[in-house]
CSV table of C-alpha atoms in Angstrom, one decimal:
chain,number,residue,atom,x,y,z
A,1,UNK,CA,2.7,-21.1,7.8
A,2,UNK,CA,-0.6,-21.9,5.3
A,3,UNK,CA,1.0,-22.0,1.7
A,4,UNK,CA,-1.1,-19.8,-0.9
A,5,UNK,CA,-0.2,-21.2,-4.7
A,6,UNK,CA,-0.9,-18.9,-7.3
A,7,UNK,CA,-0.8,-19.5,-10.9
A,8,UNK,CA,0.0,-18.8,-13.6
A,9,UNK,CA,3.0,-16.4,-12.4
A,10,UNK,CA,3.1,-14.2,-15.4
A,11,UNK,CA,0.1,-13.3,-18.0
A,12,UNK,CA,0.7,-11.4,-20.6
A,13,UNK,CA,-2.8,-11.4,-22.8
A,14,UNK,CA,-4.4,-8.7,-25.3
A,15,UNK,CA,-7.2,-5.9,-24.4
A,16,UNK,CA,-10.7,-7.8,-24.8
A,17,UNK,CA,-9.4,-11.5,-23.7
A,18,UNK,CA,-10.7,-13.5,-20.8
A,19,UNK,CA,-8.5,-14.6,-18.4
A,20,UNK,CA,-8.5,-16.8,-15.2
A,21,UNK,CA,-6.1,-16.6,-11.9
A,22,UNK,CA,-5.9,-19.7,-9.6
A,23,UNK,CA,-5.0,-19.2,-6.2
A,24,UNK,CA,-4.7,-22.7,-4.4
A,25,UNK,CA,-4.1,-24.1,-1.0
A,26,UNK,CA,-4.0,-27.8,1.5
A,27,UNK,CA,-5.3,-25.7,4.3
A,28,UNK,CA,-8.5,-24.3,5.1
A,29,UNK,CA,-9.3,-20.3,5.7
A,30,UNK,CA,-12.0,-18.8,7.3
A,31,UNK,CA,-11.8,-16.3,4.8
A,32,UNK,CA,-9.4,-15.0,1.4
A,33,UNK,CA,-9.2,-11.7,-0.5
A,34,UNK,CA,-8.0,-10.6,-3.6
A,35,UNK,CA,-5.7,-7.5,-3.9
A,36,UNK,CA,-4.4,-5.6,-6.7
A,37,UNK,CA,-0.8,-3.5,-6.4
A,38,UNK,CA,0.0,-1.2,-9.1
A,39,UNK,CA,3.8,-0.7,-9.4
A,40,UNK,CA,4.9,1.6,-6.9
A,41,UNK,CA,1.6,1.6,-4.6
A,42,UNK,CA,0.0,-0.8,-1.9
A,43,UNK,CA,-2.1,-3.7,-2.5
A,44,UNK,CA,-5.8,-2.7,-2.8
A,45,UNK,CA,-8.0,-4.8,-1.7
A,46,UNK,CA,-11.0,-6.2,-4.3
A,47,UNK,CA,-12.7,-8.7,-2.6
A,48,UNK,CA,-13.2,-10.8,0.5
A,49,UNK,CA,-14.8,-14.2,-0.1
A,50,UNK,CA,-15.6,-16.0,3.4
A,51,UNK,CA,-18.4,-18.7,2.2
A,52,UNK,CA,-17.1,-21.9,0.3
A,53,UNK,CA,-19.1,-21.8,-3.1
A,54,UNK,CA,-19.3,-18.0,-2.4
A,55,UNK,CA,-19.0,-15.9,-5.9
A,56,UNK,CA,-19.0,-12.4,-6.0
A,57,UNK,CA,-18.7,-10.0,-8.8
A,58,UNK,CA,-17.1,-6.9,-8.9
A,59,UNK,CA,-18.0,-5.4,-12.9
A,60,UNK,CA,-15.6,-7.1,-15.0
A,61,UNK,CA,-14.1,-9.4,-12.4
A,62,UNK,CA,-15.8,-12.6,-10.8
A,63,UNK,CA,-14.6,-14.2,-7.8
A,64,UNK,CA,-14.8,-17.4,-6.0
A,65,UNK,CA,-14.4,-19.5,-3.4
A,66,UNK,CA,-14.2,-23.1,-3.8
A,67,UNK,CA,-16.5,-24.9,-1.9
A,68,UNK,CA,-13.8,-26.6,1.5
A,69,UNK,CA,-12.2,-23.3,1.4
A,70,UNK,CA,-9.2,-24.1,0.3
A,71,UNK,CA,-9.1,-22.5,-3.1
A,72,UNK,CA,-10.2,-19.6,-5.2
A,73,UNK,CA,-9.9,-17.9,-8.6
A,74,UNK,CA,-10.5,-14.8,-10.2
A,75,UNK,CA,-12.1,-14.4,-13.8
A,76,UNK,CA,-11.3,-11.1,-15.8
A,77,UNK,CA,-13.8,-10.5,-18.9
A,78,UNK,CA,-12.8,-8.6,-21.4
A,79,UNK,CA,-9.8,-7.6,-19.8
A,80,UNK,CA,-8.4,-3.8,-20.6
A,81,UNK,CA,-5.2,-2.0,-20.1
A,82,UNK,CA,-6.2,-0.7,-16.6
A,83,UNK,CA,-6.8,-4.4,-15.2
A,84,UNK,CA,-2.5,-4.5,-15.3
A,85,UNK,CA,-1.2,-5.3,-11.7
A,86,UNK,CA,-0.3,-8.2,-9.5
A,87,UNK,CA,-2.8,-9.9,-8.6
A,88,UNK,CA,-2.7,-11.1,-5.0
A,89,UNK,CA,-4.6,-13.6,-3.1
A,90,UNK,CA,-4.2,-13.8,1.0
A,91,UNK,CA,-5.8,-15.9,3.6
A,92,UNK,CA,-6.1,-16.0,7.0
A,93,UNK,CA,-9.0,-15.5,9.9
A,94,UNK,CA,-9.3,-16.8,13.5
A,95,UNK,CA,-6.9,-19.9,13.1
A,96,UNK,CA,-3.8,-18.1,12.1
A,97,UNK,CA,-4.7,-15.1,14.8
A,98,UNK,CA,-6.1,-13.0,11.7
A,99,UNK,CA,-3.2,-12.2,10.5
A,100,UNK,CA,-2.7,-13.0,6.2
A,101,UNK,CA,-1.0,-15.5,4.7
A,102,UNK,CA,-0.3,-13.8,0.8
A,103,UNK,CA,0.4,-16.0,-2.2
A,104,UNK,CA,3.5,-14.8,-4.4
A,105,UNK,CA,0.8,-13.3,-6.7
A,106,UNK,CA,-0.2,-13.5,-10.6
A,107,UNK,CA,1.5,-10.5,-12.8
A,108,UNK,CA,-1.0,-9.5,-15.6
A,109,UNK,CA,-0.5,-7.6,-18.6
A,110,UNK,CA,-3.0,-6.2,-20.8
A,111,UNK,CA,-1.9,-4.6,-24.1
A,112,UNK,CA,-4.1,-2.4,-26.3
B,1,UNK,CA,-11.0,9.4,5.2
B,2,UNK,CA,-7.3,9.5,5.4
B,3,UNK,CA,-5.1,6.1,4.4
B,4,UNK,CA,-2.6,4.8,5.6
B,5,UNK,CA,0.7,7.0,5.6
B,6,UNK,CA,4.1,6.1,4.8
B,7,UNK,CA,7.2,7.8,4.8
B,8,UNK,CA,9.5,8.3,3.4
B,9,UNK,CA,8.4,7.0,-0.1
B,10,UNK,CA,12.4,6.2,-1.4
B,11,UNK,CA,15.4,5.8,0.8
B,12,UNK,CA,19.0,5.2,-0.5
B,13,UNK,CA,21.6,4.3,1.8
B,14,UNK,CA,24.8,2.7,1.8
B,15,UNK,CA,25.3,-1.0,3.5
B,16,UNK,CA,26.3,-0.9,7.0
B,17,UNK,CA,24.1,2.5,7.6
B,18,UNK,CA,21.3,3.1,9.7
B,19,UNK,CA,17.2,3.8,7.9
B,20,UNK,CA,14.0,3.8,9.6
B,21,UNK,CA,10.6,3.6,8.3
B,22,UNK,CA,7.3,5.5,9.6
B,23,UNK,CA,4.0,4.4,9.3
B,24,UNK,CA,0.7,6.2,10.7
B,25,UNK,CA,-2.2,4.3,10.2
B,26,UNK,CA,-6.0,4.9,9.3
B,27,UNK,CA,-7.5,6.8,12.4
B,28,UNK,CA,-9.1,3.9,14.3
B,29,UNK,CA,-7.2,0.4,13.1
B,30,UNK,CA,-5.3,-1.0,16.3
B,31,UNK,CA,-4.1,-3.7,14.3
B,32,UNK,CA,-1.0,-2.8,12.1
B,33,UNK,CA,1.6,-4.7,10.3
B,34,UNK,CA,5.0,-4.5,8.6
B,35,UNK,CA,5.0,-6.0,5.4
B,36,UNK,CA,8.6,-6.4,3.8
B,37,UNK,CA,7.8,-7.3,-0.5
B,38,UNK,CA,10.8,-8.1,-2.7
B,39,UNK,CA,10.2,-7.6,-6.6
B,40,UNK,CA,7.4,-9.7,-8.1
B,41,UNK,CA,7.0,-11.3,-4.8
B,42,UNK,CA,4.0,-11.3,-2.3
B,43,UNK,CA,4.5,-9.1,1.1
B,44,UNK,CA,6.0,-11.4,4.1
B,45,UNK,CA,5.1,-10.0,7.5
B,46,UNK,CA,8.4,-8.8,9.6
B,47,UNK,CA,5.7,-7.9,12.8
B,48,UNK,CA,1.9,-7.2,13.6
B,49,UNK,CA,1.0,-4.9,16.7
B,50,UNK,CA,-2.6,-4.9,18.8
B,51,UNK,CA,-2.3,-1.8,19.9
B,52,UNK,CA,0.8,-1.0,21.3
B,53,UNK,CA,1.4,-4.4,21.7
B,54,UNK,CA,3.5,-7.0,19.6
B,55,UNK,CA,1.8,-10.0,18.8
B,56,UNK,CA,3.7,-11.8,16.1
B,57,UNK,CA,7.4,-11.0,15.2
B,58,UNK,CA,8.4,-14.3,14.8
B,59,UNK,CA,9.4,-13.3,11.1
B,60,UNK,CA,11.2,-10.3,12.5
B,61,UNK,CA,15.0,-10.8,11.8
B,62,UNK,CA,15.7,-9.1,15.5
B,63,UNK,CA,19.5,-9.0,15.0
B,64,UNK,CA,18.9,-6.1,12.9
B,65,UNK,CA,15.5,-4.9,13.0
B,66,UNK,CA,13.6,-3.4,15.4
B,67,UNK,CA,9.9,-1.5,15.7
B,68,UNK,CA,7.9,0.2,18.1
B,69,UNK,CA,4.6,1.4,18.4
B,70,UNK,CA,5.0,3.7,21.5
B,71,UNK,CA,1.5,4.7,21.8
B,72,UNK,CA,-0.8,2.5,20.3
B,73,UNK,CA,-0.7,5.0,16.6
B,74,UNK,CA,2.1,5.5,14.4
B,75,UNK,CA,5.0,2.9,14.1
B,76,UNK,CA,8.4,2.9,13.3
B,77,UNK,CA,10.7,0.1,11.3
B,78,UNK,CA,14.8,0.2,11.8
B,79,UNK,CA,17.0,-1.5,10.2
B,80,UNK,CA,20.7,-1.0,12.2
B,81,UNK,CA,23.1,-2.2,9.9
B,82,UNK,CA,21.2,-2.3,6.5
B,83,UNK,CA,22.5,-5.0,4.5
B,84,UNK,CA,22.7,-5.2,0.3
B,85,UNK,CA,19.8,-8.3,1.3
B,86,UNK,CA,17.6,-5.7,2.8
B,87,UNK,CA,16.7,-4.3,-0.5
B,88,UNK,CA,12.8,-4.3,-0.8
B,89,UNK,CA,9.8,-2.4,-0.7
B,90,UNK,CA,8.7,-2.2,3.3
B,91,UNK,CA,4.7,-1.4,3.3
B,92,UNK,CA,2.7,-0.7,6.3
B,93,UNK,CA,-0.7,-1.9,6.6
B,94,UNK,CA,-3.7,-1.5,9.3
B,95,UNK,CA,-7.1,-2.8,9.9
B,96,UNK,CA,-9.6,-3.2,12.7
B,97,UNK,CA,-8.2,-5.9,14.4
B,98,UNK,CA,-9.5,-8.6,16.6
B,99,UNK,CA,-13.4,-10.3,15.9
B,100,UNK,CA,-14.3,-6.8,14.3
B,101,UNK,CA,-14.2,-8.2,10.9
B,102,UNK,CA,-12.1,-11.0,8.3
B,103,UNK,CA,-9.0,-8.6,8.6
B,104,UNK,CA,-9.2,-6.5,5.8
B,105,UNK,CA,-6.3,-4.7,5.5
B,106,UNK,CA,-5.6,-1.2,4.2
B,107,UNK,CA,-1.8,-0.7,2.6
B,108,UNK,CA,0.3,2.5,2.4
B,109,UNK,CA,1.9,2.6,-0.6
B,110,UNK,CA,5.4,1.5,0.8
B,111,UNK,CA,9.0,2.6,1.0
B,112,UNK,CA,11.4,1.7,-1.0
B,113,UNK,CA,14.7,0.8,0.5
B,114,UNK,CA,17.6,0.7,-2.1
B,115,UNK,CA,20.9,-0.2,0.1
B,116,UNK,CA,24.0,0.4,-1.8
């Protein structure tokens, strides 16, 4: 099984900060997305990063994919209520028989 | 479009009792996964069919768990006996499958199993 680390666990920041997510790895993926759950639902996927040194934006949110492929992090600007969730990375593609590997996720709080 | 369907949404049952889960997924994915997610947790995968077709249940505890996917669509997760452990959200998820893409996946929004 390919390890995903994510940190930090827990953020609790205010509405308007900036905040980064690390999502961490020793093995290499052919590609990683981000998903957001909301408490009850699914995870929704955001983004799926398959380049190293690949960023993609998505409005408020900036992703990237470090450039072995082993990493990745997500950058909130100006973060607002709505961005609350768990923020989940996964990884996988042809070498784990595309099926996802998920880290244990980052839980972000945004207070007005 | 249609997602991907789950039912039912919350099940309470008492330990040593029989639940299962159904999951149809979106009209077209052949791949489709179990996902079991405890609280604050990532999803683990219990089982991911091609089709009608198992392909990974290594993570499947198979002593008390079982799924089928009959005909290739809509899947079904038991759990004969639940135990207090098996408390946890099961979610369904489906995607293309194969070389078709990087194996984005579409989740249902889950069932939550509360065993008593």
């Amino acid at each position: 099984t390919q390890l995903l680390e994510q940190s930090p666990q827990f953020l609790s920041i205010q509405e308007g900060e900036n905040l980064t997510v690390y999502c961490n790895s020793s093995s290499v993926f052919s590609s990683l997305q981000w998903y957001r759950q909301e408490p009850g639902e699914g995870p929704v996927l955001l983004v799926t990063v398959v380049t190293g040194g690949e960023v993609k934006k998505l409005k408020r949110l900036t992703f990237q994919f470090g450039d072995a492929r082993k990493d990745s992090s997500l950058h909130i600007t100006a973060a607002q209520p709505g961005d609350t969730g768990l923020y989940l990375c996964a990884g996988g593609g042809a070498n784990s028989g595309y099926a996802l590997n998920f880290g244990k996720g980052t839980s972000l709080l945004v207070t007005p | 479009e249609a997602g991907v369907v789950q039912s039912p949404r919350y099940k309470i049952i008492e330990k040593k009792q029989p639940v299962a889960f159904w999951c149809n997924p979106i009209s077209g994915h052949n791949t489709l996964y179990w996902y079991l997610q405890n609280l604050g947790q990532g999803p683990e995968l219990l089982i991911r069919y091609e089709n009608e077709e198992a392909v990974d249940d290594s993570q499947l505890p198979k002593d008390r768990f079982s799924a089928e996917r009959l005909k290739g669509v809509d899947s079904t997760l038991k759990i004969q006996p639940a135990e207090l452990g098996d408390s946890a959200v099961y979610l369904c998820a489906s995607s293309l499958g194969g070389a078709s893409g990087y194996n984005e996946q579409f989740f249902g929004p889950g069932t939550r199993l509360t065993v008593l």
